[in-house]
Amino acid sequence: MKLPILCYHKVGPQAEEGRRLNIEPTALTYHAAFFLRRGYQTLLARDLAEDWPERAVCFTFDDGYESTLTHGLDALRRAGAVGSIYVVTDAVGKDSSWDAGNERPLADWSRLLEAQTAGFEIGNHTKSHARLGDLDESRQAAEIEGAHEALARQGIESSSFCLPYGSRNDATPAAIRAAGYRVGLALSRRSATPSDDRLLLPRVVIAYSDRIPQLLYKLQIRPLLPKLRRRPDYVR
Ligand SMILES: [Zn+2]
């Protein structure tokens, strides 16, 4: 009962958003339609705290880019899917200062609230896009709890957490749990299984050039060949 948790960032035409950390809206619709046509349900990440159904998939979007809200929601809805969007609360409505040299606009609170109303999940991606693996437990807790409170002030009850860069250390699960979360998303190269730690669930990064064959390769074949490719997906 493996569950693919797919990790995207921006959603926009190449002319606007380039290729790095981006997917064309039509490609995203194809990805979602591929799973739905095969009888998969789309779950929100917060649903992963509970047992999940036999055929389920989860679409996640890091950083809350404006393009994700502008193109991504419609691209998923065209296929009948929803997803979870992870925002950096100090940067909402500003730009992605952590994308040095490639800063892009981030959605503001009103767009995020619209998405929540439309059935999408808005989750916690820390206050400042912190690399948690470099911080002690109290600083990690401050990043996670501060973001939780900022979301709550806007009327967003966030129920899942997503690690910036997938970065973590031994103190990270305790810091996530202390902020009240039962679901945390990390990065890996395989689908989730029911025996995974729900606070560090593996996600697979999807790149600009990934069409259905590459998606299947990443989900079904590459996990069996863990040493063949070492380059991170997002540099393609
Ligand atoms: Zn991020």
Coordinates of N, CA and C and ligand atoms in Angstrom, one line a residue:
M1 N 0.8 -1.2 0.0 CA 0.0 0.0 0.0 C 0.9 1.3 0.0
K2 N 1.6 1.4 -1.1 CA 2.5 2.6 -1.2 C 1.7 3.8 -1.6
L3 N 2.1 4.9 -1.1 CA 1.4 6.2 -1.4 C 2.4 7.2 -2.0
P4 N 2.3 7.5 -3.3 CA 3.2 8.6 -3.8 C 2.8 9.9 -3.2
I5 N 3.8 10.6 -2.7 CA 3.6 12.0 -2.2 C 4.5 12.8 -3.1
L6 N 3.9 13.6 -4.1 CA 4.7 14.3 -5.1 C 5.0 15.7 -4.6
C7 N 6.2 16.1 -4.8 CA 6.6 17.5 -4.4 C 6.9 18.4 -5.6
Y8 N 6.1 19.4 -5.7 CA 6.2 20.5 -6.7 C 6.5 21.8 -6.1
H9 N 6.9 22.8 -6.9 CA 7.1 24.1 -6.3 C 6.3 25.1 -7.2
K10 N 6.9 25.7 -8.2 CA 6.1 26.7 -9.0 C 5.3 25.9 -10.1
V11 N 4.2 26.6 -10.6 CA 3.4 26.0 -11.6 C 3.2 27.1 -12.7
G12 N 3.9 27.1 -13.8 CA 3.7 28.2 -14.7 C 4.4 27.9 -16.1
P13 N 4.1 28.7 -17.1 CA 4.7 28.5 -18.4 C 6.2 28.8 -18.2
Q14 N 7.0 28.1 -19.0 CA 8.4 28.2 -19.0 C 8.9 29.6 -19.2
A15 N 8.1 30.4 -20.1 CA 8.5 31.7 -20.4 C 8.5 32.6 -19.1
E16 N 7.6 32.3 -18.2 CA 7.5 33.1 -17.0 C 8.3 32.6 -15.8
E17 N 8.4 31.3 -15.7 CA 8.9 30.7 -14.5 C 10.2 29.8 -14.7
G18 N 10.6 29.7 -16.0 CA 11.8 28.9 -16.2 C 11.5 27.4 -16.0
R19 N 12.5 26.7 -15.9 CA 12.4 25.2 -15.7 C 12.7 24.8 -14.3
R20 N 13.6 25.5 -13.6 CA 14.0 25.1 -12.3 C 12.8 25.2 -11.3
L21 N 12.6 24.1 -10.6 CA 11.5 24.1 -9.6 C 10.1 24.5 -10.2
N22 N 9.9 24.2 -11.4 CA 8.7 24.6 -12.1 C 8.1 23.4 -12.8
I23 N 6.8 23.4 -13.1 CA 6.1 22.5 -13.9 C 5.1 23.2 -14.7
E24 N 4.9 22.9 -16.0 CA 3.9 23.5 -16.9 C 2.5 23.1 -16.3
P25 N 1.5 24.0 -16.3 CA 0.2 23.7 -15.8 C -0.4 22.4 -16.5
T26 N -0.2 22.3 -17.9 CA -0.8 21.2 -18.6 C -0.1 19.9 -18.1
A27 N 1.2 19.9 -17.8 CA 1.9 18.7 -17.3 C 1.3 18.3 -16.0
L28 N 1.0 19.3 -15.1 CA 0.5 18.9 -13.8 C -0.9 18.3 -14.0
T29 N -1.7 18.9 -14.9 CA -3.0 18.3 -15.1 C -2.9 16.8 -15.6
Y30 N -2.0 16.6 -16.5 CA -1.7 15.2 -16.9 C -1.3 14.3 -15.8
H31 N -0.5 14.8 -14.9 CA 0.0 13.9 -13.8 C -1.3 13.6 -12.9
A32 N -2.1 14.6 -12.6 CA -3.2 14.3 -11.7 C -4.2 13.4 -12.4
A33 N -4.5 13.6 -13.7 CA -5.4 12.8 -14.5 C -5.0 11.4 -14.6
F34 N -3.7 11.2 -14.7 CA -3.1 9.8 -14.8 C -3.5 9.0 -13.6
F35 N -3.4 9.6 -12.4 CA -3.7 8.8 -11.2 C -5.3 8.7 -11.1
L36 N -6.0 9.8 -11.3 CA -7.4 9.7 -11.1 C -8.1 8.7 -12.0
R37 N -7.6 8.6 -13.3 CA -8.2 7.7 -14.2 C -8.0 6.3 -13.8
R38 N -6.9 6.0 -13.0 CA -6.6 4.7 -12.5 C -7.3 4.4 -11.1
G39 N -8.2 5.3 -10.7 CA -8.9 5.0 -9.5 C -8.3 5.4 -8.2
Y40 N -7.3 6.3 -8.4 CA -6.6 6.8 -7.2 C -7.5 8.0 -6.6
Q41 N -7.5 8.1 -5.3 CA -8.0 9.3 -4.6 C -6.9 10.3 -4.4
T42 N -7.2 11.6 -4.5 CA -6.1 12.5 -4.0 C -6.4 12.9 -2.6
L43 N -5.4 12.7 -1.7 CA -5.5 13.0 -0.3 C -4.8 14.4 -0.1
L44 N -5.2 15.1 0.9 CA -4.4 16.2 1.4 C -3.4 15.6 2.4
A45 N -2.3 16.3 2.6 CA -1.2 15.8 3.5 C -1.8 15.6 4.9
R46 N -2.6 16.4 5.3 CA -3.1 16.3 6.7 C -3.9 15.0 6.9
D47 N -4.4 14.4 5.8 CA -5.1 13.1 5.9 C -4.2 12.0 6.2
L48 N -2.9 12.2 6.0 CA -1.9 11.1 6.1 C -1.7 10.7 7.6
A49 N -2.2 11.5 8.5 CA -2.1 11.1 9.9 C -2.9 9.8 10.2
E50 N -3.9 9.6 9.4 CA -4.8 8.4 9.6 C -4.4 7.3 8.6
D51 N -5.0 6.1 8.7 CA -4.8 5.1 7.7 C -5.2 5.6 6.3
W52 N -4.5 5.2 5.3 CA -4.9 5.7 4.0 C -5.4 4.6 3.1
P53 N -6.3 5.0 2.1 CA -6.8 4.0 1.2 C -5.8 3.3 0.3
E54 N -6.3 2.2 -0.3 CA -5.4 1.4 -1.1 C -4.7 2.1 -2.2
R55 N -5.5 2.9 -2.9 CA -5.0 3.7 -4.1 C -5.2 5.2 -3.8
A56 N -4.1 5.8 -3.4 CA -4.1 7.2 -3.0 C -2.8 7.9 -3.5
V57 N -2.9 9.2 -3.7 CA -1.8 10.0 -4.1 C -1.9 11.4 -3.5
C58 N -0.8 12.0 -3.2 CA -0.9 13.3 -2.6 C 0.0 14.3 -3.4
F59 N -0.6 15.4 -3.7 CA 0.1 16.5 -4.4 C 0.5 17.6 -3.5
T60 N 1.8 17.9 -3.4 CA 2.2 19.0 -2.5 C 3.0 20.0 -3.2
F61 N 2.9 21.2 -2.7 CA 3.6 22.4 -3.4 C 4.3 23.2 -2.3
D62 N 5.6 23.3 -2.4 CA 6.4 24.0 -1.4 C 6.5 25.5 -1.7
D63 N 6.5 26.3 -0.7 CA 6.9 27.7 -0.7 C 5.7 28.7 -1.0
G64 N 4.6 28.3 -1.6 CA 3.5 29.2 -1.8 C 3.7 30.2 -2.8
Y65 N 4.3 29.8 -4.0 CA 4.6 30.8 -5.0 C 3.3 31.3 -5.6
E66 N 3.3 32.6 -6.0 CA 2.1 33.1 -6.7 C 1.7 32.3 -7.9
S67 N 2.7 31.8 -8.6 CA 2.3 31.0 -9.8 C 1.6 29.7 -9.4
T68 N 1.9 29.2 -8.3 CA 1.2 28.0 -7.8 C -0.3 28.2 -7.6
L69 N -0.5 29.4 -7.0 CA -1.9 29.8 -6.8 C -2.6 30.2 -8.1
T70 N -1.9 30.9 -9.0 CA -2.5 31.3 -10.2 C -2.8 30.2 -11.2
H71 N -1.8 29.3 -11.4 CA -2.0 28.2 -12.4 C -2.2 26.8 -11.7
G72 N -1.6 26.6 -10.6 CA -1.6 25.2 -10.0 C -3.0 24.8 -9.6
L73 N -3.7 25.6 -8.9 CA -5.0 25.2 -8.4 C -5.9 24.8 -9.6
D74 N -6.0 25.6 -10.6 CA -6.8 25.3 -11.8 C -6.3 24.0 -12.5
A75 N -5.0 23.9 -12.6 CA -4.4 22.7 -13.2 C -4.9 21.4 -12.5
L76 N -4.9 21.5 -11.2 CA -5.3 20.3 -10.5 C -6.8 20.1 -10.6
R77 N -7.5 21.2 -10.4 CA -9.0 21.1 -10.5 C -9.5 20.5 -11.8
R78 N -8.8 20.9 -12.9 CA -9.2 20.3 -14.2 C -9.2 18.8 -14.2
A79 N -8.4 18.2 -13.4 CA -8.3 16.8 -13.3 C -9.2 16.2 -12.2
G80 N -9.8 17.1 -11.4 CA -10.6 16.7 -10.2 C -9.8 16.4 -9.0
A81 N -8.6 17.1 -8.9 CA -7.7 16.8 -7.7 C -7.5 18.1 -6.9
V82 N -7.1 17.9 -5.7 CA -6.7 19.0 -4.8 C -5.3 18.7 -4.3
G83 N -4.7 19.7 -3.5 CA -3.4 19.5 -3.0 C -3.1 20.3 -1.8
S84 N -1.9 20.2 -1.3 CA -1.4 20.9 -0.1 C -0.3 21.9 -0.4
I85 N -0.4 23.1 0.1 CA 0.5 24.2 -0.2 C 1.2 24.6 1.0
Y86 N 2.5 24.7 1.0 CA 3.3 25.0 2.2 C 3.9 26.4 2.2
V87 N 3.5 27.2 3.1 CA 3.9 28.6 3.1 C 4.9 29.0 4.2
V88 N 5.8 29.9 3.9 CA 6.8 30.5 4.7 C 6.2 31.8 5.3
T89 N 5.8 31.8 6.5 CA 4.9 32.8 7.0 C 5.5 34.2 7.0
D90 N 6.8 34.4 7.3 CA 7.4 35.7 7.2 C 7.5 36.2 5.8
A91 N 7.3 35.4 4.8 CA 7.5 35.8 3.4 C 6.2 35.9 2.6
V92 N 5.1 35.6 3.2 CA 3.8 35.6 2.5 C 3.6 37.0 1.8
G93 N 3.3 37.0 0.5 CA 3.1 38.3 -0.1 C 4.4 39.0 -0.5
K94 N 5.5 38.4 -0.3 CA 6.8 39.0 -0.6 C 7.5 38.2 -1.8
D95 N 8.8 37.9 -1.7 CA 9.3 37.0 -2.7 C 10.2 36.0 -2.0
S96 N 10.6 35.0 -2.8 CA 11.3 33.9 -2.2 C 12.8 34.2 -2.1
S97 N 13.2 34.9 -1.1 CA 14.6 35.4 -0.9 C 15.6 34.2 -0.8
W98 N 15.1 33.0 -0.5 CA 16.0 31.8 -0.4 C 16.3 31.3 -1.8
D99 N 15.6 31.7 -2.8 CA 16.0 31.3 -4.2 C 17.0 32.3 -4.7
A100 N 18.2 32.4 -4.1 CA 19.2 33.4 -4.5 C 19.4 33.5 -6.0
G101 N 19.1 34.7 -6.5 CA 19.3 34.9 -7.9 C 18.1 34.6 -8.8
N102 N 17.1 33.8 -8.2 CA 15.9 33.4 -8.9 C 14.7 33.7 -8.1
E103 N 14.7 34.8 -7.3 CA 13.6 35.1 -6.5 C 12.3 35.3 -7.3
R104 N 11.2 34.7 -6.8 CA 9.9 34.8 -7.5 C 8.9 35.3 -6.5
P105 N 7.8 35.9 -6.9 CA 6.8 36.4 -6.0 C 6.0 35.2 -5.3
L106 N 5.7 35.5 -4.1 CA 4.9 34.5 -3.3 C 3.5 35.1 -3.1
A107 N 2.6 34.1 -3.0 CA 1.1 34.5 -2.9 C 0.9 35.3 -1.6
D108 N -0.1 36.1 -1.6 CA -0.4 36.8 -0.3 C -1.5 36.1 0.4
W109 N -1.8 36.6 1.6 CA -2.8 35.9 2.5 C -4.2 35.7 1.8
S110 N -4.6 36.7 1.0 CA -5.9 36.6 0.5 C -6.0 35.4 -0.5
R111 N -4.9 35.3 -1.3 CA -4.9 34.1 -2.3 C -4.9 32.8 -1.5
L112 N -4.1 32.8 -0.4 CA -4.0 31.5 0.3 C -5.4 31.2 1.0
L113 N -6.1 32.2 1.5 CA -7.4 31.9 2.1 C -8.4 31.5 1.0
E114 N -8.3 32.0 -0.2 CA -9.2 31.6 -1.3 C -8.9 30.1 -1.6
A115 N -7.7 29.7 -1.6 CA -7.3 28.3 -1.9 C -7.9 27.4 -0.8
Q116 N -7.7 27.9 0.5 CA -8.3 27.1 1.6 C -9.8 26.9 1.4
T117 N -10.5 28.0 1.0 CA -11.9 27.9 0.8 C -12.3 26.9 -0.3
A118 N -11.4 26.9 -1.3 CA -11.6 26.0 -2.4 C -11.3 24.5 -2.2
G119 N -10.9 24.2 -0.9 CA -10.6 22.8 -0.6 C -9.2 22.4 -0.6
F120 N -8.3 23.4 -0.8 CA -6.9 23.1 -0.7 C -6.4 23.2 0.7
E121 N -5.3 22.5 1.0 CA -4.7 22.6 2.4 C -3.6 23.7 2.4
I122 N -3.6 24.5 3.4 CA -2.4 25.4 3.6 C -1.7 25.0 4.8
G123 N -0.4 24.6 4.6 CA 0.4 24.1 5.7 C 1.6 24.9 6.0
N124 N 2.3 24.4 7.0 CA 3.4 25.2 7.7 C 4.8 24.8 7.0
H125 N 5.5 25.8 6.6 CA 6.8 25.5 6.0 C 7.9 26.4 6.7
T126 N 7.7 26.6 8.0 CA 8.5 27.5 8.9 C 8.2 29.0 8.7
K127 N 8.8 29.8 9.6 CA 8.7 31.2 9.5 C 9.5 31.8 8.4
S128 N 10.8 31.2 8.3 CA 11.8 31.9 7.4 C 12.4 31.0 6.4
H129 N 11.8 29.8 6.1 CA 12.4 28.8 5.3 C 13.8 28.3 5.8
A130 N 13.7 28.1 7.1 CA 14.9 27.7 7.9 C 15.4 26.3 7.5
R131 N 16.7 26.1 7.5 CA 17.3 24.8 7.4 C 17.4 24.2 8.8
L132 N 16.3 23.4 9.1 CA 16.2 22.9 10.5 C 17.3 22.1 10.9
G133 N 17.9 21.3 10.0 CA 19.1 20.5 10.4 C 20.2 21.2 11.0
D134 N 20.3 22.6 10.8 CA 21.4 23.4 11.4 C 21.0 24.0 12.7
L135 N 19.8 23.7 13.2 CA 19.3 24.4 14.4 C 19.1 23.5 15.6
D136 N 19.2 24.0 16.8 CA 18.9 23.1 18.0 C 17.4 23.1 18.1
E137 N 16.9 22.2 19.1 CA 15.5 22.0 19.2 C 14.7 23.2 19.5
S138 N 15.2 24.1 20.3 CA 14.4 25.2 20.7 C 14.3 26.2 19.5
R139 N 15.3 26.3 18.7 CA 15.2 27.2 17.6 C 14.3 26.6 16.5
Q140 N 14.4 25.3 16.4 CA 13.4 24.6 15.4 C 12.0 24.8 15.9
A141 N 11.8 24.7 17.2 CA 10.4 24.9 17.7 C 9.9 26.3 17.5
A142 N 10.8 27.3 17.6 CA 10.4 28.7 17.4 C 10.0 28.9 15.9
E143 N 10.8 28.3 15.0 CA 10.4 28.4 13.6 C 9.1 27.8 13.3
I144 N 8.8 26.6 13.9 CA 7.6 25.8 13.5 C 6.4 26.4 14.3
E145 N 6.6 26.7 15.6 CA 5.4 27.3 16.3 C 5.1 28.7 15.9
G146 N 6.1 29.5 15.6 CA 5.9 30.8 15.1 C 5.1 30.9 13.8
A147 N 5.4 29.9 12.9 CA 4.6 29.9 11.7 C 3.2 29.4 12.0
H148 N 3.1 28.4 12.9 CA 1.7 27.9 13.2 C 0.9 29.0 13.7
E149 N 1.4 29.9 14.6 CA 0.7 31.0 15.1 C 0.3 32.0 14.1
A150 N 1.3 32.3 13.2 CA 1.0 33.3 12.1 C -0.1 32.8 11.2
L151 N -0.1 31.5 10.9 CA -1.2 31.0 10.1 C -2.5 31.1 10.8
A152 N -2.5 30.7 12.1 CA -3.8 30.8 12.9 C -4.3 32.2 12.9
R153 N -3.4 33.2 13.0 CA -3.9 34.6 13.0 C -4.6 35.0 11.8
Q154 N -4.3 34.3 10.7 CA -5.0 34.6 9.4 C -6.2 33.7 9.2
G155 N -6.5 32.8 10.2 CA -7.7 32.0 10.0 C -7.3 30.7 9.3
I156 N -6.1 30.3 9.4 CA -5.7 29.0 8.8 C -5.2 28.1 9.9
E157 N -5.9 27.0 10.1 CA -5.6 26.0 11.1 C -4.7 25.0 10.4
S158 N -3.4 25.2 10.4 CA -2.5 24.3 9.7 C -2.4 22.9 10.4
S159 N -2.5 21.9 9.6 CA -2.5 20.5 10.2 C -1.4 19.6 9.7
S160 N -0.5 20.2 8.9 CA 0.7 19.4 8.5 C 1.8 20.4 8.3
F161 N 3.0 19.8 8.4 CA 4.3 20.6 8.3 C 5.2 20.0 7.2
C162 N 5.9 20.9 6.6 CA 6.8 20.5 5.5 C 8.2 21.0 5.8
L163 N 9.2 20.2 5.8 CA 10.6 20.6 6.1 C 11.3 21.4 4.9
P164 N 11.7 22.6 5.1 CA 12.4 23.3 4.0 C 13.7 22.5 3.7
Y165 N 13.9 22.3 2.4 CA 15.1 21.5 1.9 C 15.0 20.0 2.3
G166 N 14.0 19.6 3.0 CA 14.0 18.3 3.6 C 15.0 18.2 4.7
S167 N 15.5 19.3 5.2 CA 16.6 19.3 6.2 C 16.1 19.0 7.6
R168 N 16.9 18.2 8.3 CA 16.4 17.8 9.6 C 17.6 17.3 10.4
N169 N 17.4 17.2 11.7 CA 18.4 16.5 12.6 C 17.6 15.7 13.6
D170 N 18.3 15.1 14.6 CA 17.6 14.2 15.5 C 16.5 14.9 16.3
A171 N 16.6 16.2 16.5 CA 15.6 16.9 17.3 C 14.4 17.3 16.5
T172 N 14.4 17.2 15.2 CA 13.3 17.7 14.4 C 11.9 17.0 14.6
P173 N 11.9 15.7 14.7 CA 10.5 15.1 15.0 C 9.9 15.6 16.3
A174 N 10.7 15.8 17.3 CA 10.2 16.3 18.6 C 9.7 17.7 18.4
A175 N 10.4 18.5 17.7 CA 10.0 19.9 17.5 C 8.7 20.0 16.7
I176 N 8.5 19.1 15.7 CA 7.3 19.1 14.9 C 6.1 18.7 15.8
R177 N 6.4 17.6 16.6 CA 5.3 17.1 17.4 C 4.9 18.1 18.5
A178 N 5.9 18.8 19.0 CA 5.6 19.8 20.1 C 4.7 20.9 19.6
A179 N 4.8 21.2 18.3 CA 3.9 22.3 17.7 C 2.5 21.8 17.4
G180 N 2.3 20.5 17.7 CA 0.9 19.9 17.5 C 0.7 19.2 16.2
Y181 N 1.7 19.0 15.4 CA 1.5 18.3 14.1 C 1.6 16.8 14.2
R182 N 0.8 16.1 13.5 CA 0.9 14.7 13.4 C 1.4 14.2 12.0
V183 N 1.6 15.2 11.1 CA 2.1 14.9 9.8 C 3.3 15.8 9.4
G184 N 4.4 15.3 9.1 CA 5.5 16.1 8.6 C 6.0 15.5 7.3
L185 N 6.4 16.4 6.3 CA 6.8 15.9 5.0 C 8.3 16.2 4.8
A186 N 9.1 15.2 4.4 CA 10.5 15.3 4.1 C 10.7 15.1 2.6
L187 N 11.9 14.8 2.2 CA 12.2 14.5 0.8 C 12.9 13.2 0.7
S188 N 12.6 12.4 -0.3 CA 13.3 11.1 -0.5 C 13.2 10.8 -1.9
R189 N 13.3 9.5 -2.2 CA 13.2 9.0 -3.6 C 12.3 7.9 -3.8
R190 N 11.3 7.8 -2.9 CA 10.4 6.7 -3.0 C 9.0 7.1 -2.4
S191 N 8.0 6.3 -2.7 CA 6.7 6.5 -2.1 C 6.6 6.2 -0.6
A192 N 5.6 6.7 0.1 CA 5.4 6.5 1.5 C 4.8 5.1 1.7
T193 N 5.1 4.5 2.9 CA 4.5 3.2 3.2 C 3.9 3.4 4.6
P194 N 2.9 2.6 5.0 CA 2.3 2.8 6.3 C 3.3 2.7 7.5
S195 N 4.4 2.1 7.3 CA 5.4 1.9 8.5 C 6.3 3.2 8.6
D196 N 6.2 4.1 7.6 CA 7.1 5.3 7.8 C 6.6 6.2 9.0
D197 N 7.6 6.9 9.5 CA 7.3 7.8 10.6 C 6.5 9.0 10.0
R198 N 5.3 9.2 10.5 CA 4.4 10.2 9.9 C 4.9 11.6 10.0
L199 N 5.9 11.8 10.8 CA 6.5 13.2 10.9 C 7.6 13.4 9.9
L200 N 8.0 12.4 9.2 CA 9.1 12.5 8.2 C 8.8 11.7 7.0
L201 N 7.6 11.9 6.5 CA 7.1 11.1 5.3 C 8.0 11.5 4.1
P202 N 8.3 10.5 3.3 CA 9.1 10.7 2.1 C 8.3 11.3 1.0
R203 N 8.9 12.2 0.3 CA 8.2 12.8 -0.9 C 9.2 12.7 -2.1
V204 N 8.6 12.6 -3.3 CA 9.5 12.5 -4.5 C 9.4 13.8 -5.2
V205 N 10.5 14.5 -5.5 CA 10.5 15.7 -6.2 C 10.3 15.5 -7.7
I206 N 9.3 16.3 -8.3 CA 9.0 16.2 -9.7 C 9.6 17.4 -10.4
A207 N 10.3 17.1 -11.5 CA 11.0 18.1 -12.2 C 10.2 18.6 -13.5
Y208 N 10.7 19.7 -14.1 CA 10.0 20.3 -15.2 C 9.8 19.3 -16.4
S209 N 10.8 18.5 -16.6 CA 10.8 17.6 -17.8 C 10.1 16.3 -17.5
D210 N 9.5 16.1 -16.3 CA 8.9 14.8 -16.0 C 7.5 14.7 -16.6
R211 N 7.4 13.8 -17.6 CA 6.1 13.4 -18.1 C 5.8 12.0 -17.5
I212 N 4.7 11.4 -17.9 CA 4.2 10.2 -17.2 C 5.3 9.1 -17.2
P213 N 6.0 8.9 -18.3 CA 7.0 7.8 -18.2 C 8.1 8.1 -17.1
Q214 N 8.5 9.4 -17.0 CA 9.5 9.7 -16.0 C 8.9 9.6 -14.6
L215 N 7.7 10.0 -14.5 CA 7.0 9.9 -13.2 C 7.0 8.4 -12.7
L216 N 6.6 7.5 -13.7 CA 6.6 6.1 -13.3 C 8.0 5.6 -13.0
Y217 N 9.0 6.1 -13.7 CA 10.4 5.7 -13.4 C 10.7 6.1 -12.0
K218 N 10.4 7.3 -11.7 CA 10.8 7.8 -10.3 C 10.0 7.0 -9.2
L219 N 8.8 6.6 -9.5 CA 8.0 6.0 -8.4 C 8.2 4.5 -8.4
Q220 N 8.5 3.9 -9.5 CA 8.4 2.4 -9.5 C 9.8 1.8 -9.8
I221 N 10.6 2.4 -10.6 CA 11.9 1.8 -11.0 C 13.0 2.3 -10.2
R222 N 13.2 3.6 -10.2 CA 14.3 4.2 -9.5 C 14.5 3.7 -8.0
P223 N 13.4 3.6 -7.3 CA 13.6 3.1 -5.9 C 14.3 1.8 -5.8
L224 N 14.2 1.0 -6.9 CA 14.9 -0.3 -6.9 C 16.4 -0.2 -7.2
L225 N 16.7 1.0 -7.8 CA 18.1 1.2 -8.2 C 18.7 2.5 -7.5
P226 N 18.8 2.4 -6.2 CA 19.0 3.6 -5.5 C 20.4 4.3 -5.7
K227 N 21.3 3.6 -6.3 CA 22.6 4.2 -6.5 C 22.9 4.7 -7.9
L228 N 22.0 4.5 -8.8 CA 22.3 4.9 -10.2 C 22.4 6.4 -10.4
R229 N 21.5 7.1 -9.8 CA 21.5 8.6 -10.0 C 21.6 9.3 -8.7
R230 N 22.5 10.2 -8.6 CA 22.7 10.9 -7.4 C 22.4 12.4 -7.4
R231 N 22.2 12.9 -8.7 CA 22.0 14.3 -8.8 C 20.6 14.6 -8.2
P232 N 20.4 15.7 -7.4 CA 19.1 16.0 -7.0 C 18.2 16.4 -8.2
D233 N 16.9 16.0 -8.1 CA 16.0 16.2 -9.3 C 15.9 17.7 -9.6
Y234 N 15.9 18.6 -8.6 CA 15.6 19.9 -8.9 C 16.6 20.7 -9.6
V235 N 17.8 20.1 -9.9 CA 18.8 20.9 -10.7 C 18.7 20.6 -12.1
R236 N 17.8 19.7 -12.5 CA 17.7 19.4 -14.0 C 17.2 20.6 -14.8
Ligands
ZN1 ZN 10.7 25.3 0.5

